[in-house]
mmCIF file of C-alpha atoms and ligand atoms in Angstrom:
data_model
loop_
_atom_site.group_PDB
_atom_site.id
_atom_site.type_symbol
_atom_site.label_atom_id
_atom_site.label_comp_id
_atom_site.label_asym_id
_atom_site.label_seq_id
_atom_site.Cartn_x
_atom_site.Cartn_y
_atom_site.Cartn_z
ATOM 1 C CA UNK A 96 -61.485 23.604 -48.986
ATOM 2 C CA UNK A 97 -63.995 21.533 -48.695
ATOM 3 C CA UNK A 98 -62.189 18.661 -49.845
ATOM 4 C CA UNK A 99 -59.362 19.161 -47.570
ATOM 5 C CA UNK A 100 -61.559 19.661 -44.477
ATOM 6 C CA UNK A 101 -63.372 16.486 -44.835
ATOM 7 C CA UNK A 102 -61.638 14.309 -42.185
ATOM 8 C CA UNK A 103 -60.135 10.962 -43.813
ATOM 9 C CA UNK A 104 -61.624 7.842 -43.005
ATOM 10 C CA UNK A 105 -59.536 5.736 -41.066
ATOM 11 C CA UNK A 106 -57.483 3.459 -42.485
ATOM 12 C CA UNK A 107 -59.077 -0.153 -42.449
ATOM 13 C CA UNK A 108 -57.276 -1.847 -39.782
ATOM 14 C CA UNK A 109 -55.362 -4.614 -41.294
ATOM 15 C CA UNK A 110 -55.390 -7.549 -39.152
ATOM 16 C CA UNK A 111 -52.262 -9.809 -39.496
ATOM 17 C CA UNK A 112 -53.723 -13.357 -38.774
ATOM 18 C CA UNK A 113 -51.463 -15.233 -36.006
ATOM 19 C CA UNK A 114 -51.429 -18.058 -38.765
ATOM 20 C CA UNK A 115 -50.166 -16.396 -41.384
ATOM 21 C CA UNK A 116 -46.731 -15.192 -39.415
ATOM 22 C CA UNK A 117 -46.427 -18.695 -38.858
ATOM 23 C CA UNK A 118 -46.868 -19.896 -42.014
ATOM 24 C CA UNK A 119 -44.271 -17.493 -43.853
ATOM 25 C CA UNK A 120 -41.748 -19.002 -41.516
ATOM 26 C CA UNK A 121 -42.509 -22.070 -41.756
ATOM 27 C CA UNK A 122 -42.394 -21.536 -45.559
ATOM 28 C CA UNK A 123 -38.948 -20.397 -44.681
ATOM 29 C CA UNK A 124 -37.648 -23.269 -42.822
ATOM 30 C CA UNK A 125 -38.827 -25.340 -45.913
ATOM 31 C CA UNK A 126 -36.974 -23.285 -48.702
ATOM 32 C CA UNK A 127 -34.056 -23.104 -46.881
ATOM 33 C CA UNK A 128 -32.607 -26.008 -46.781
ATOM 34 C CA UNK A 129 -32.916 -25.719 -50.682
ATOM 35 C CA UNK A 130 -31.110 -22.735 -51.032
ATOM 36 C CA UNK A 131 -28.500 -23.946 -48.600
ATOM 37 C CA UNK A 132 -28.498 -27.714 -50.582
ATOM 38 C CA UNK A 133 -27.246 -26.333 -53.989
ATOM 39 C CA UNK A 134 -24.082 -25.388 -51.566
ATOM 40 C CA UNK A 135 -23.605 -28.941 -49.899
ATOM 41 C CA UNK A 136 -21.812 -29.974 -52.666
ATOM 42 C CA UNK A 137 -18.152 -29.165 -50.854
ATOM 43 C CA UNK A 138 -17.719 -32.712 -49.161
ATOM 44 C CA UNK A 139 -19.627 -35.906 -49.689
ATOM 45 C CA UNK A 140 -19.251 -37.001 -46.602
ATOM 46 C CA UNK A 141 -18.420 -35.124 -42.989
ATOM 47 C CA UNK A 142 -14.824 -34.042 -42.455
ATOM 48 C CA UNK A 143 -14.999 -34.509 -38.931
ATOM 49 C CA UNK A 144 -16.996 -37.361 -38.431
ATOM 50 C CA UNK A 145 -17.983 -39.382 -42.222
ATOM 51 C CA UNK A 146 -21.705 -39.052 -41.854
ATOM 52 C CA UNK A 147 -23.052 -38.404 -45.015
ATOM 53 C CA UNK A 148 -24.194 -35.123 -45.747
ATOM 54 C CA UNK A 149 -27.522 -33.922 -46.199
ATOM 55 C CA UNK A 150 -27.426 -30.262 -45.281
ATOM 56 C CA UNK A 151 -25.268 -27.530 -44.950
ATOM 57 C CA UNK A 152 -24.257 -28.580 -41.729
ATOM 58 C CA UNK A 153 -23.350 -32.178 -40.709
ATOM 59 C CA UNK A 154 -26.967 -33.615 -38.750
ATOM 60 C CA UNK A 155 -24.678 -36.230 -36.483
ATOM 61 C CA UNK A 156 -22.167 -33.380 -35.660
ATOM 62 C CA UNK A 157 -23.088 -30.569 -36.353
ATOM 63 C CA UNK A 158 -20.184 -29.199 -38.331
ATOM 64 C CA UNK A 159 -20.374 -27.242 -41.183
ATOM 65 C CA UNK A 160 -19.337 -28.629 -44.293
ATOM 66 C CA UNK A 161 -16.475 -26.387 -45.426
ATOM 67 C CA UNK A 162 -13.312 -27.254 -47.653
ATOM 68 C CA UNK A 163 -11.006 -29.416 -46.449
ATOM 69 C CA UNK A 164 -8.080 -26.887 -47.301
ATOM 70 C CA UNK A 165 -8.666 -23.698 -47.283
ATOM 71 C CA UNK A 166 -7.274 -20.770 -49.197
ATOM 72 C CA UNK A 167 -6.496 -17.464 -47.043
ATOM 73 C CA UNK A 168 -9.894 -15.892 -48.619
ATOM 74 C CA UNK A 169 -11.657 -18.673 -47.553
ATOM 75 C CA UNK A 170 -10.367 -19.477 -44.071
ATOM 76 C CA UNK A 171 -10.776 -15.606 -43.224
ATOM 77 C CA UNK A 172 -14.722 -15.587 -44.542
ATOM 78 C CA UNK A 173 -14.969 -18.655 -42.144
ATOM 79 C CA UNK A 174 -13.470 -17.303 -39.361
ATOM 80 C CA UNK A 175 -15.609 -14.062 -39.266
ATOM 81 C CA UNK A 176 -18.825 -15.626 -40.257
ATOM 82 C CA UNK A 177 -17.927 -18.216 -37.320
ATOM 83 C CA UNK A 178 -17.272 -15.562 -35.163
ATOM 84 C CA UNK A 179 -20.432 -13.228 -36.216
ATOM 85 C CA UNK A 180 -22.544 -16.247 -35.752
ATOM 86 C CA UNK A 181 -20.934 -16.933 -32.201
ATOM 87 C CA UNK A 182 -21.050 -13.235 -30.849
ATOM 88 C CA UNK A 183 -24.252 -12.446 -32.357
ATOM 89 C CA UNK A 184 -26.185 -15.044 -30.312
ATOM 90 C CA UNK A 185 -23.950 -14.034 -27.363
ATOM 91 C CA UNK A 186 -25.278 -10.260 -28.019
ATOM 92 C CA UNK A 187 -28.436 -11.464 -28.459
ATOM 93 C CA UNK A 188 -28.629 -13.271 -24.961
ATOM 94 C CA UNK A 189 -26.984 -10.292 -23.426
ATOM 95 C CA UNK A 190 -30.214 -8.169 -24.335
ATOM 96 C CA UNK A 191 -32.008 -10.793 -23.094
ATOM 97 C CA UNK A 192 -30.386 -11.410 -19.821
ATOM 98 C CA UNK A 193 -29.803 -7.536 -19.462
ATOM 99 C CA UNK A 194 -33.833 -6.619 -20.233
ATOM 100 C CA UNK A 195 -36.043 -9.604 -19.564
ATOM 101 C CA UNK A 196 -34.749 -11.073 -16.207
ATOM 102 C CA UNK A 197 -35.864 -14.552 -15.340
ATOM 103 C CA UNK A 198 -36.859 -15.149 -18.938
ATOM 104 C CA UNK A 199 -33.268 -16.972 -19.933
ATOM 105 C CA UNK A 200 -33.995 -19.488 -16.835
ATOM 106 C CA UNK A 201 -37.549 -19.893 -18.214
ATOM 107 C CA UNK A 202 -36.544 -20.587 -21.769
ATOM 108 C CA UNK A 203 -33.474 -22.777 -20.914
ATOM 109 C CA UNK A 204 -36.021 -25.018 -18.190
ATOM 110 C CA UNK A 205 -38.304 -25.070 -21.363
ATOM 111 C CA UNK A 206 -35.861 -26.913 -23.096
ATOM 112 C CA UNK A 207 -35.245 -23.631 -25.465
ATOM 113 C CA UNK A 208 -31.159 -23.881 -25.222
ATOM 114 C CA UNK A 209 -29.396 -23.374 -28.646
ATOM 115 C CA UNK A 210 -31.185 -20.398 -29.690
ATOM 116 C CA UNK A 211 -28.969 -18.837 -26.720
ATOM 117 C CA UNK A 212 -25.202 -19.071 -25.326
ATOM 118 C CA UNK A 213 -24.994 -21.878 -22.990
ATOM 119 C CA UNK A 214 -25.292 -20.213 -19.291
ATOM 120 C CA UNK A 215 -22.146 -21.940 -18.110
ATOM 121 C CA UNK A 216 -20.252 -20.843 -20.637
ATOM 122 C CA UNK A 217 -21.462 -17.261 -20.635
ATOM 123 C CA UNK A 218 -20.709 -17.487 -16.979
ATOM 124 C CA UNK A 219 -16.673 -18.098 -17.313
ATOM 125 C CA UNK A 220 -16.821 -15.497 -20.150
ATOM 126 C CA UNK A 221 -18.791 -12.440 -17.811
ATOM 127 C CA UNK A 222 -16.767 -13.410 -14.375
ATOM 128 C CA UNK A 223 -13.758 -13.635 -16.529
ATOM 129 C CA UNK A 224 -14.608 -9.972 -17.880
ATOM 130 C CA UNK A 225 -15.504 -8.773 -14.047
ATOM 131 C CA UNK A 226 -12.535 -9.720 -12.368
ATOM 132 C CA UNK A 227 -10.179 -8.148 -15.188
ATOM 133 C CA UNK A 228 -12.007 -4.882 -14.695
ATOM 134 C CA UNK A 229 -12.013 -5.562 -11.206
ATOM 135 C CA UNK A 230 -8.040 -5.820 -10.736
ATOM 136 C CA UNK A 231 -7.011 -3.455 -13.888
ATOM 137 C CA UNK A 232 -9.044 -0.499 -13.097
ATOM 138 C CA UNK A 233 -7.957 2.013 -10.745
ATOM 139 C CA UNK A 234 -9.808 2.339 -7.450
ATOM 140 C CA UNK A 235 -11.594 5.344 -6.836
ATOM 141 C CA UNK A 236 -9.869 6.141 -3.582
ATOM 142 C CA UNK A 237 -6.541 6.140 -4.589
ATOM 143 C CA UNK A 238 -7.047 8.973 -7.255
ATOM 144 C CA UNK A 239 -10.035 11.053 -5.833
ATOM 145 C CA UNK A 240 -10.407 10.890 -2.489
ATOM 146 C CA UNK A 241 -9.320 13.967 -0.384
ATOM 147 C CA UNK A 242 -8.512 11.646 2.751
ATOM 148 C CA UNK A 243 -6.388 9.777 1.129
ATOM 149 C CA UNK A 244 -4.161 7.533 3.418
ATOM 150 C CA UNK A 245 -1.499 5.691 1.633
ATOM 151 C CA UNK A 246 -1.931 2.974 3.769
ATOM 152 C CA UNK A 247 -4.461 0.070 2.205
ATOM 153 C CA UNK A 248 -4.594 -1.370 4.976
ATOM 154 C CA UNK A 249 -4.712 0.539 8.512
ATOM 155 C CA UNK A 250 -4.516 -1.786 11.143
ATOM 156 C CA UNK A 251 -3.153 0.204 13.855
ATOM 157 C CA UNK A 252 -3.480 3.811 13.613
ATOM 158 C CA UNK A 253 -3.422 3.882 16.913
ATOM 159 C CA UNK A 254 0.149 3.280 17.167
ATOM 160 C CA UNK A 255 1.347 6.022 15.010
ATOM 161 C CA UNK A 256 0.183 9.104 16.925
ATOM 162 C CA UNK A 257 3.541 10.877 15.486
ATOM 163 C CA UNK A 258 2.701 10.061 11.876
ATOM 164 C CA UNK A 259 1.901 14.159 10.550
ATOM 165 C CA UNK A 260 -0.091 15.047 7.554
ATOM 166 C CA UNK A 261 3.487 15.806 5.307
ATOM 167 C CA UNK A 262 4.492 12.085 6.235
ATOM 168 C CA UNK A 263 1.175 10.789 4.885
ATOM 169 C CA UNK A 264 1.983 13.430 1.938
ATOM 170 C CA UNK A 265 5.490 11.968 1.457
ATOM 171 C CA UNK A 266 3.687 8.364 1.509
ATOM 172 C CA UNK A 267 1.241 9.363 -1.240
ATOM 173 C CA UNK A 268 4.217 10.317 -3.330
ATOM 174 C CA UNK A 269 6.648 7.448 -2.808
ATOM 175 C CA UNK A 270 3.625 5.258 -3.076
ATOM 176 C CA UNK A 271 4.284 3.730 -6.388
ATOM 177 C CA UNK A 272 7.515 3.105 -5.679
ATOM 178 C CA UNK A 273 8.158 1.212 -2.267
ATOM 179 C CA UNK A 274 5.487 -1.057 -0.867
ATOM 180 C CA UNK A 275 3.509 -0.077 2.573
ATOM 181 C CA UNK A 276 1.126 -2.411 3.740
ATOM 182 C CA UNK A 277 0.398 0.158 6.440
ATOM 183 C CA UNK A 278 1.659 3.182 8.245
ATOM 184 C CA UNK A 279 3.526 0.956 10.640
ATOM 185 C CA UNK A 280 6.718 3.139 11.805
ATOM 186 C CA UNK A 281 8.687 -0.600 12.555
ATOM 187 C CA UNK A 282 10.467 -2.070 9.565
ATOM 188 C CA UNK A 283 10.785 -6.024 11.306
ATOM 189 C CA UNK A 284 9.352 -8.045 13.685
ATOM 190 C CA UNK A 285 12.165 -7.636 16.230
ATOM 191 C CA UNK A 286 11.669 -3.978 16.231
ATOM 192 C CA UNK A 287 8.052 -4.194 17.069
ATOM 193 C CA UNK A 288 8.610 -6.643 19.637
ATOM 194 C CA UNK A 289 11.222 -5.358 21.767
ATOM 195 C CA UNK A 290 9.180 -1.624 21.747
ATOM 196 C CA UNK A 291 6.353 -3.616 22.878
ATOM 197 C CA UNK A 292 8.653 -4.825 25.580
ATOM 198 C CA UNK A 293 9.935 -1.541 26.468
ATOM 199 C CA UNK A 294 6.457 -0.733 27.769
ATOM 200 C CA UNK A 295 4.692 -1.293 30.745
ATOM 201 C CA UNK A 296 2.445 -4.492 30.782
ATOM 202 C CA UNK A 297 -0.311 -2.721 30.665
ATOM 203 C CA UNK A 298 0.142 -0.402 27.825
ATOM 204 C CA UNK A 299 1.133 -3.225 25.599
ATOM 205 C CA UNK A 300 -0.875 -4.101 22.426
ATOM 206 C CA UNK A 301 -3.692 -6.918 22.677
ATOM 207 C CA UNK A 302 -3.406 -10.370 21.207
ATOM 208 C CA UNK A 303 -5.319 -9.404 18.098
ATOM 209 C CA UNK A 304 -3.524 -6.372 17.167
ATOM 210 C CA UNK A 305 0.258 -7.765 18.096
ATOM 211 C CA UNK A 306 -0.887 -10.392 15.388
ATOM 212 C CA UNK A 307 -2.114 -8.333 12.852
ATOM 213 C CA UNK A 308 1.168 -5.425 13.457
ATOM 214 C CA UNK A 309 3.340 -8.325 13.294
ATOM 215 C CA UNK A 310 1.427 -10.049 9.850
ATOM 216 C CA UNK A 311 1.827 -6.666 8.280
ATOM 217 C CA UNK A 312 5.393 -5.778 9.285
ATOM 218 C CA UNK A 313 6.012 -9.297 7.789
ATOM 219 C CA UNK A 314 4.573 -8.109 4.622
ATOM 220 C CA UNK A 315 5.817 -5.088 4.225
ATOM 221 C CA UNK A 316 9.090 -6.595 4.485
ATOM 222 C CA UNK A 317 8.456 -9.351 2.248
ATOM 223 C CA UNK A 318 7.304 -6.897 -0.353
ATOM 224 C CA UNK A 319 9.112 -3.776 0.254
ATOM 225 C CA UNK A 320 11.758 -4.252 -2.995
ATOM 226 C CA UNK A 321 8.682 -5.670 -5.395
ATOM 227 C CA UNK A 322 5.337 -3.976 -4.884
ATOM 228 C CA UNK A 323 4.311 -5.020 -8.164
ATOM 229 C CA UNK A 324 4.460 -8.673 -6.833
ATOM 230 C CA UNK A 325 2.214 -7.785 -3.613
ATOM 231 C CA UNK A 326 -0.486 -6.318 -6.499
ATOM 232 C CA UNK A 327 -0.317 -9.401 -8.313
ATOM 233 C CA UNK A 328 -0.090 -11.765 -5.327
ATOM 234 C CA UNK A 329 -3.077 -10.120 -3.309
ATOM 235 C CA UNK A 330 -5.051 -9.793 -7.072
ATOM 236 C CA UNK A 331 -4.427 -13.238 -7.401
ATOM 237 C CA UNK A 332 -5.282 -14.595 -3.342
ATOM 238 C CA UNK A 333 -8.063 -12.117 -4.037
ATOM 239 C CA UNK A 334 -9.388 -13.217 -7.172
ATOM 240 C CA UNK A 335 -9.043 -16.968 -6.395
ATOM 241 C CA UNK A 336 -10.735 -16.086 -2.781
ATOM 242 C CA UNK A 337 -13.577 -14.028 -3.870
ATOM 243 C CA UNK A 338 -14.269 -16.181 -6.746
ATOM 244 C CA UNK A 339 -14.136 -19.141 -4.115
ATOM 245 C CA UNK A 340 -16.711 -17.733 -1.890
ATOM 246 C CA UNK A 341 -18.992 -16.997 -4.688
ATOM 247 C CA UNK A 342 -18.956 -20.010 -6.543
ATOM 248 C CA UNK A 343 -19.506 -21.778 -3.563
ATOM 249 C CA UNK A 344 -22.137 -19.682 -2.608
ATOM 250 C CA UNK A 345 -23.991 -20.564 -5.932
ATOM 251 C CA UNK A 346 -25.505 -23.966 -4.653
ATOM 252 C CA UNK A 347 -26.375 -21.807 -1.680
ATOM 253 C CA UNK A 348 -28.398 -19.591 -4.157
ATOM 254 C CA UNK A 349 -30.289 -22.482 -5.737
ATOM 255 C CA UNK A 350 -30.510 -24.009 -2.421
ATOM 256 C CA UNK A 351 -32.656 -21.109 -0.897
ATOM 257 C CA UNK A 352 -34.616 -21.152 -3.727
ATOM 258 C CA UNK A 353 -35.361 -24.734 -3.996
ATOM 259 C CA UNK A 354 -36.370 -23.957 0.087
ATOM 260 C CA UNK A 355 -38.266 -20.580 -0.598
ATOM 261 C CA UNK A 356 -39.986 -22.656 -3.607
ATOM 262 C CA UNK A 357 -40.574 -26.020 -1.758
ATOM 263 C CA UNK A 358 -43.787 -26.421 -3.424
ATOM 264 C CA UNK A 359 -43.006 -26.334 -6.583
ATOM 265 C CA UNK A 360 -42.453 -29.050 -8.668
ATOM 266 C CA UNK A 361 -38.720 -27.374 -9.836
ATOM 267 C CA UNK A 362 -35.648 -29.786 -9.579
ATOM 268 C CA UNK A 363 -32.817 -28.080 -7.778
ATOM 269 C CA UNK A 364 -31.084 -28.058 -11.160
ATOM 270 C CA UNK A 365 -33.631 -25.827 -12.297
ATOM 271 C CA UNK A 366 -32.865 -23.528 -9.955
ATOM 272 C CA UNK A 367 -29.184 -23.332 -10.222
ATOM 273 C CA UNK A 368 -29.412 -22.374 -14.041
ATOM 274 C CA UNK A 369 -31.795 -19.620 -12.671
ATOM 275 C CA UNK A 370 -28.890 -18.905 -10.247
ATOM 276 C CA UNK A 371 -26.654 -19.331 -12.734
ATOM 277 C CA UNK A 372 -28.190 -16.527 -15.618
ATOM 278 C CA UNK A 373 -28.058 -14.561 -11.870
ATOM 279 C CA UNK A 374 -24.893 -14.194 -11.580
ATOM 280 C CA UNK A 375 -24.261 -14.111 -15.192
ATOM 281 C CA UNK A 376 -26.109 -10.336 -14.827
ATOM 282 C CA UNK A 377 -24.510 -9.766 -11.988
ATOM 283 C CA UNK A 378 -21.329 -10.015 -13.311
ATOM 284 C CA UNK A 379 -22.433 -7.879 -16.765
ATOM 285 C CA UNK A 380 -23.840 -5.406 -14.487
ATOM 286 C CA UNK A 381 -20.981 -5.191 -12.043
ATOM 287 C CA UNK A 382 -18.572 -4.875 -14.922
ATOM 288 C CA UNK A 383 -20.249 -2.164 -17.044
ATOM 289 C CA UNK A 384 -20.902 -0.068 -13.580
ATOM 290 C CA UNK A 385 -17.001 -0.112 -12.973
ATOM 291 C CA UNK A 386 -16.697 1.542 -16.255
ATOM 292 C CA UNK A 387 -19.544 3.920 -15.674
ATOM 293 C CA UNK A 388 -18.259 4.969 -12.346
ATOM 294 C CA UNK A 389 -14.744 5.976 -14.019
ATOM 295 C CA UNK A 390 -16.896 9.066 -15.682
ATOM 296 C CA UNK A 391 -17.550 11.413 -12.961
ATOM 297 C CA UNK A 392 -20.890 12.855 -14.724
ATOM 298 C CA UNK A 393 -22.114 9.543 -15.269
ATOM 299 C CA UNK A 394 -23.019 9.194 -11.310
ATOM 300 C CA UNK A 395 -26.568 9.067 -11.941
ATOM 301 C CA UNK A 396 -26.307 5.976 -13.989
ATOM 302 C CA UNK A 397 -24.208 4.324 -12.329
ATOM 303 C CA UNK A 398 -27.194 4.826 -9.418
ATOM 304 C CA UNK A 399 -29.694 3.832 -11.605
ATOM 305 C CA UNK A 400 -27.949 0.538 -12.616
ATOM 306 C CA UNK A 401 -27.026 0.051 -9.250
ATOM 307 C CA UNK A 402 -30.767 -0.041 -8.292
ATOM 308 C CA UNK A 403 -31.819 -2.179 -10.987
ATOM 309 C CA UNK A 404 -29.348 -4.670 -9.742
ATOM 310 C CA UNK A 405 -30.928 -5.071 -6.627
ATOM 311 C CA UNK A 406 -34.639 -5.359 -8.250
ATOM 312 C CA UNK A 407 -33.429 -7.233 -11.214
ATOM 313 C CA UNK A 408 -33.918 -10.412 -8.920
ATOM 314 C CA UNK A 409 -37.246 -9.194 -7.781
ATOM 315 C CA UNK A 410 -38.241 -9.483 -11.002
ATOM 316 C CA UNK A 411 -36.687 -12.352 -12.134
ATOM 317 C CA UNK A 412 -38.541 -14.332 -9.212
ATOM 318 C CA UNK A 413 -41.518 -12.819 -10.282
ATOM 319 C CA UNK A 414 -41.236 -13.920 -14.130
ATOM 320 C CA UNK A 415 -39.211 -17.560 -13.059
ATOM 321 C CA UNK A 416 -41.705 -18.604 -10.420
ATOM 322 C CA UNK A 417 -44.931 -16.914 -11.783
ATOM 323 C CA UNK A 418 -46.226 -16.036 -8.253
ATOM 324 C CA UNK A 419 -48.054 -13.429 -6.957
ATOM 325 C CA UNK A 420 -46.272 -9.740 -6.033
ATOM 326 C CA UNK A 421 -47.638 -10.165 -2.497
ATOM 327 C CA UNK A 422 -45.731 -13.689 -2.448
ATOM 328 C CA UNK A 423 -42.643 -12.961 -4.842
ATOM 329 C CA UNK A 424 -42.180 -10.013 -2.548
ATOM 330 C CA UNK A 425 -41.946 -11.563 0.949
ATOM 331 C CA UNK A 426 -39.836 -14.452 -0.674
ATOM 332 C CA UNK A 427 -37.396 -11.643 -2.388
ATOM 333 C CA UNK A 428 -37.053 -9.858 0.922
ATOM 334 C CA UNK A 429 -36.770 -13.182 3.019
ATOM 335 C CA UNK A 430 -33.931 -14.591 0.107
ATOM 336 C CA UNK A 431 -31.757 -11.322 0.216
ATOM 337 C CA UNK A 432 -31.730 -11.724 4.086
ATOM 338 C CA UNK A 433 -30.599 -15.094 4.006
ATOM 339 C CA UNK A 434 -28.125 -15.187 1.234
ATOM 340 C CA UNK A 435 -26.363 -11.553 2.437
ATOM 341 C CA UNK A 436 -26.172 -13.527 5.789
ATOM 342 C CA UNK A 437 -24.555 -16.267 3.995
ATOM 343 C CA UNK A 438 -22.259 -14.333 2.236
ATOM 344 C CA UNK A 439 -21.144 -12.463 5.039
ATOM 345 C CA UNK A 440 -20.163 -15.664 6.763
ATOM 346 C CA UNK A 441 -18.710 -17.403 3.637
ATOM 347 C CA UNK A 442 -16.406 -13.973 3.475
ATOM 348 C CA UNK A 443 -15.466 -14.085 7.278
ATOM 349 C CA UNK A 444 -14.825 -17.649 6.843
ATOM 350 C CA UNK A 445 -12.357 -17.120 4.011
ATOM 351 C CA UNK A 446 -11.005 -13.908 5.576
ATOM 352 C CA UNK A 447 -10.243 -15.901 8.851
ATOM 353 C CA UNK A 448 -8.383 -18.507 6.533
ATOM 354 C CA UNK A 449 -6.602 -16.314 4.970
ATOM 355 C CA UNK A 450 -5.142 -14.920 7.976
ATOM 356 C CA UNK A 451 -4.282 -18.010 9.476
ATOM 357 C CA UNK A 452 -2.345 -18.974 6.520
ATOM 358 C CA UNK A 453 -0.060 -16.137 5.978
HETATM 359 ZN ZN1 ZN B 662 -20.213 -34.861 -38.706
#
């Protein structure tokens, strides 16, 4: 019993020098090279550019040195290991960018680059991902929402006091297979304008709405036999639109920064590839919350990643510019105010365009 009882003396603690880490991988990066060299043998010289070799991989080019011609065995084992090379540092920056905000910026200002995906390219991949969710998955409203109007767009419910609830029924049914803009009970122009004539000056519509009746009517008409092309025509004025307005805003980002940050010695380069790993999460976050909000019981996390959207730039100012909270704060509060305003005007802007155009 005795022997049991008696309380074990700690374990000696063993400390790890720093050093020796360093030195095992160092040791590493010098064996290597000779493990890799008895495989060099393939080509003399490099296929794509006829440097000599001295490595696995060609040091003016970077290319690997595989066989000229390749059997099926060999071209597959290339393609994956290409492939798991590729998408393994692209997973590996995701965790990053998705975990550690501001630390991508840091590392790629550091001069730290090819140990991640480039940001520009991550960003076409991401926004590419975010708009396909964005235009393939179905909106909320149309499936779930009690109120449902089969209109999209209701510019003037005004004028259909004699629309009843089994019309709006009848709408939701027939809506997949004729296109309605909106409720509008006038099928052209010429209708709309001579019952607009028919009534007292006074009771006619305004400027604004006569436009916007007559813009719609238009549409409707133009898409009532194809309402698959209206999807893919608005999805694509959409896509190119929103897209527009944020990638022009993205200057605008860095710019605020470089003006929230005016004392620091950061070019405004540096703070667009801070902008840029931005709205590389935002993208990744936007696109994994539209699949999260297609599972009803997953509402909590789509609130929780909703929230950490906002803050993620709170704390990617914080690690990026190294400031105090009291500081990073006022400057996080100060940027969201200025670049919502922006974006709010850039939209309007467009919107305006748009309108003008059609
Ligand atoms: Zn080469």
């Amino acid at each position: 019993m005795d022997e049991l009882e008696k309380p074990t003396p700690p374990p000696e603690e063993v400390i790890v020098p720093e050093e020796t880490s360093e030195i095992i991988s160092v040791n590493q990066e010098i064996t290597e090279p000779e493990k890799t060299s008895e495989k060099i043998s393939i080509n003399e010289f490099c296929l794509n550019c006829g440097t000599k070799l001295q490595d696995q991989f060609c040091h003016h080019c970077g290319q690997k040195d595989i066989p000229q011609r390749q059997t099926l065995g060999e071209l597959w084992t290339n393609f994956i290991s290409s492939f798991w090379s590729y998408e393994g540092k692209f997973f590996q920056t995701t965790k990053h960018l998705i975990t550690k905000p501001g630390f991508l910026a840091v590392e790629y200002n550091k001069g730290k680059r090819e140990s991640y995906y480039h940001p520009a390219r991550m960003y076409v991949f991401i926004s590419f991902v975010f708009f396909l969710l964005f235009f393939s998955l179905p909106d909320e409203n149309d499936t779930n929402d009690p109120d449902f109007k089969p209109n999209g767009v209701s510019l003037s419910q005004s004028n259909t006091p004699d629309m009843d609830s089994s019309s709006i029924a009848k709408g939701k049914k027939e809506k997949k297979r004729y296109f309605r803009l909106s409720n509008l009970p006038y099928k052209t122009v010429r209708e709309y304008d001579s019952l607009q004539e028919s009534k007292p000056e006074s009771e006619r519509d305004g400027w604004i709405t006569r436009t916007l009746t007559k813009k719609s009517v238009e549409l409707n008409q133009r898409y009532s036999n194809a309402p698959e092309k209206f999807s893919e025509d608005f999805g694509q004025a959409f896509t190119d639109n929103f897209s527009k307005v944020l990638f022009w805003l993205l200057p605008v980002f860095a710019l605020l920064l470089k003006l929230l940050y005016m004392r620091k010695d950061l070019f405004v380069s540096e703070h667009l590839v801070f902008s840029i790993y931005y709205y590389n999460f935002f993208y990744l976050a936007g696109s994994v919350l539209m699949l999260v909000n297609l599972v009803s019981w997953l509402a909590w996390l789509a609130a929780a990643i909703g929230i950490w959207i906002f803050f993620y730039l709170l704390f990617a100012m914080k690690r990026a510019y190294s400031e105090n909270w009291g500081k990073t704060i006022f400057k996080f509060t100060a940027f969201t105010l200025l670049f919502s305003l922006m974006l709010v005007l850039g939209l309007t802007v467009n919107a305006l365009a748009i309108l003008l155009m059609l």
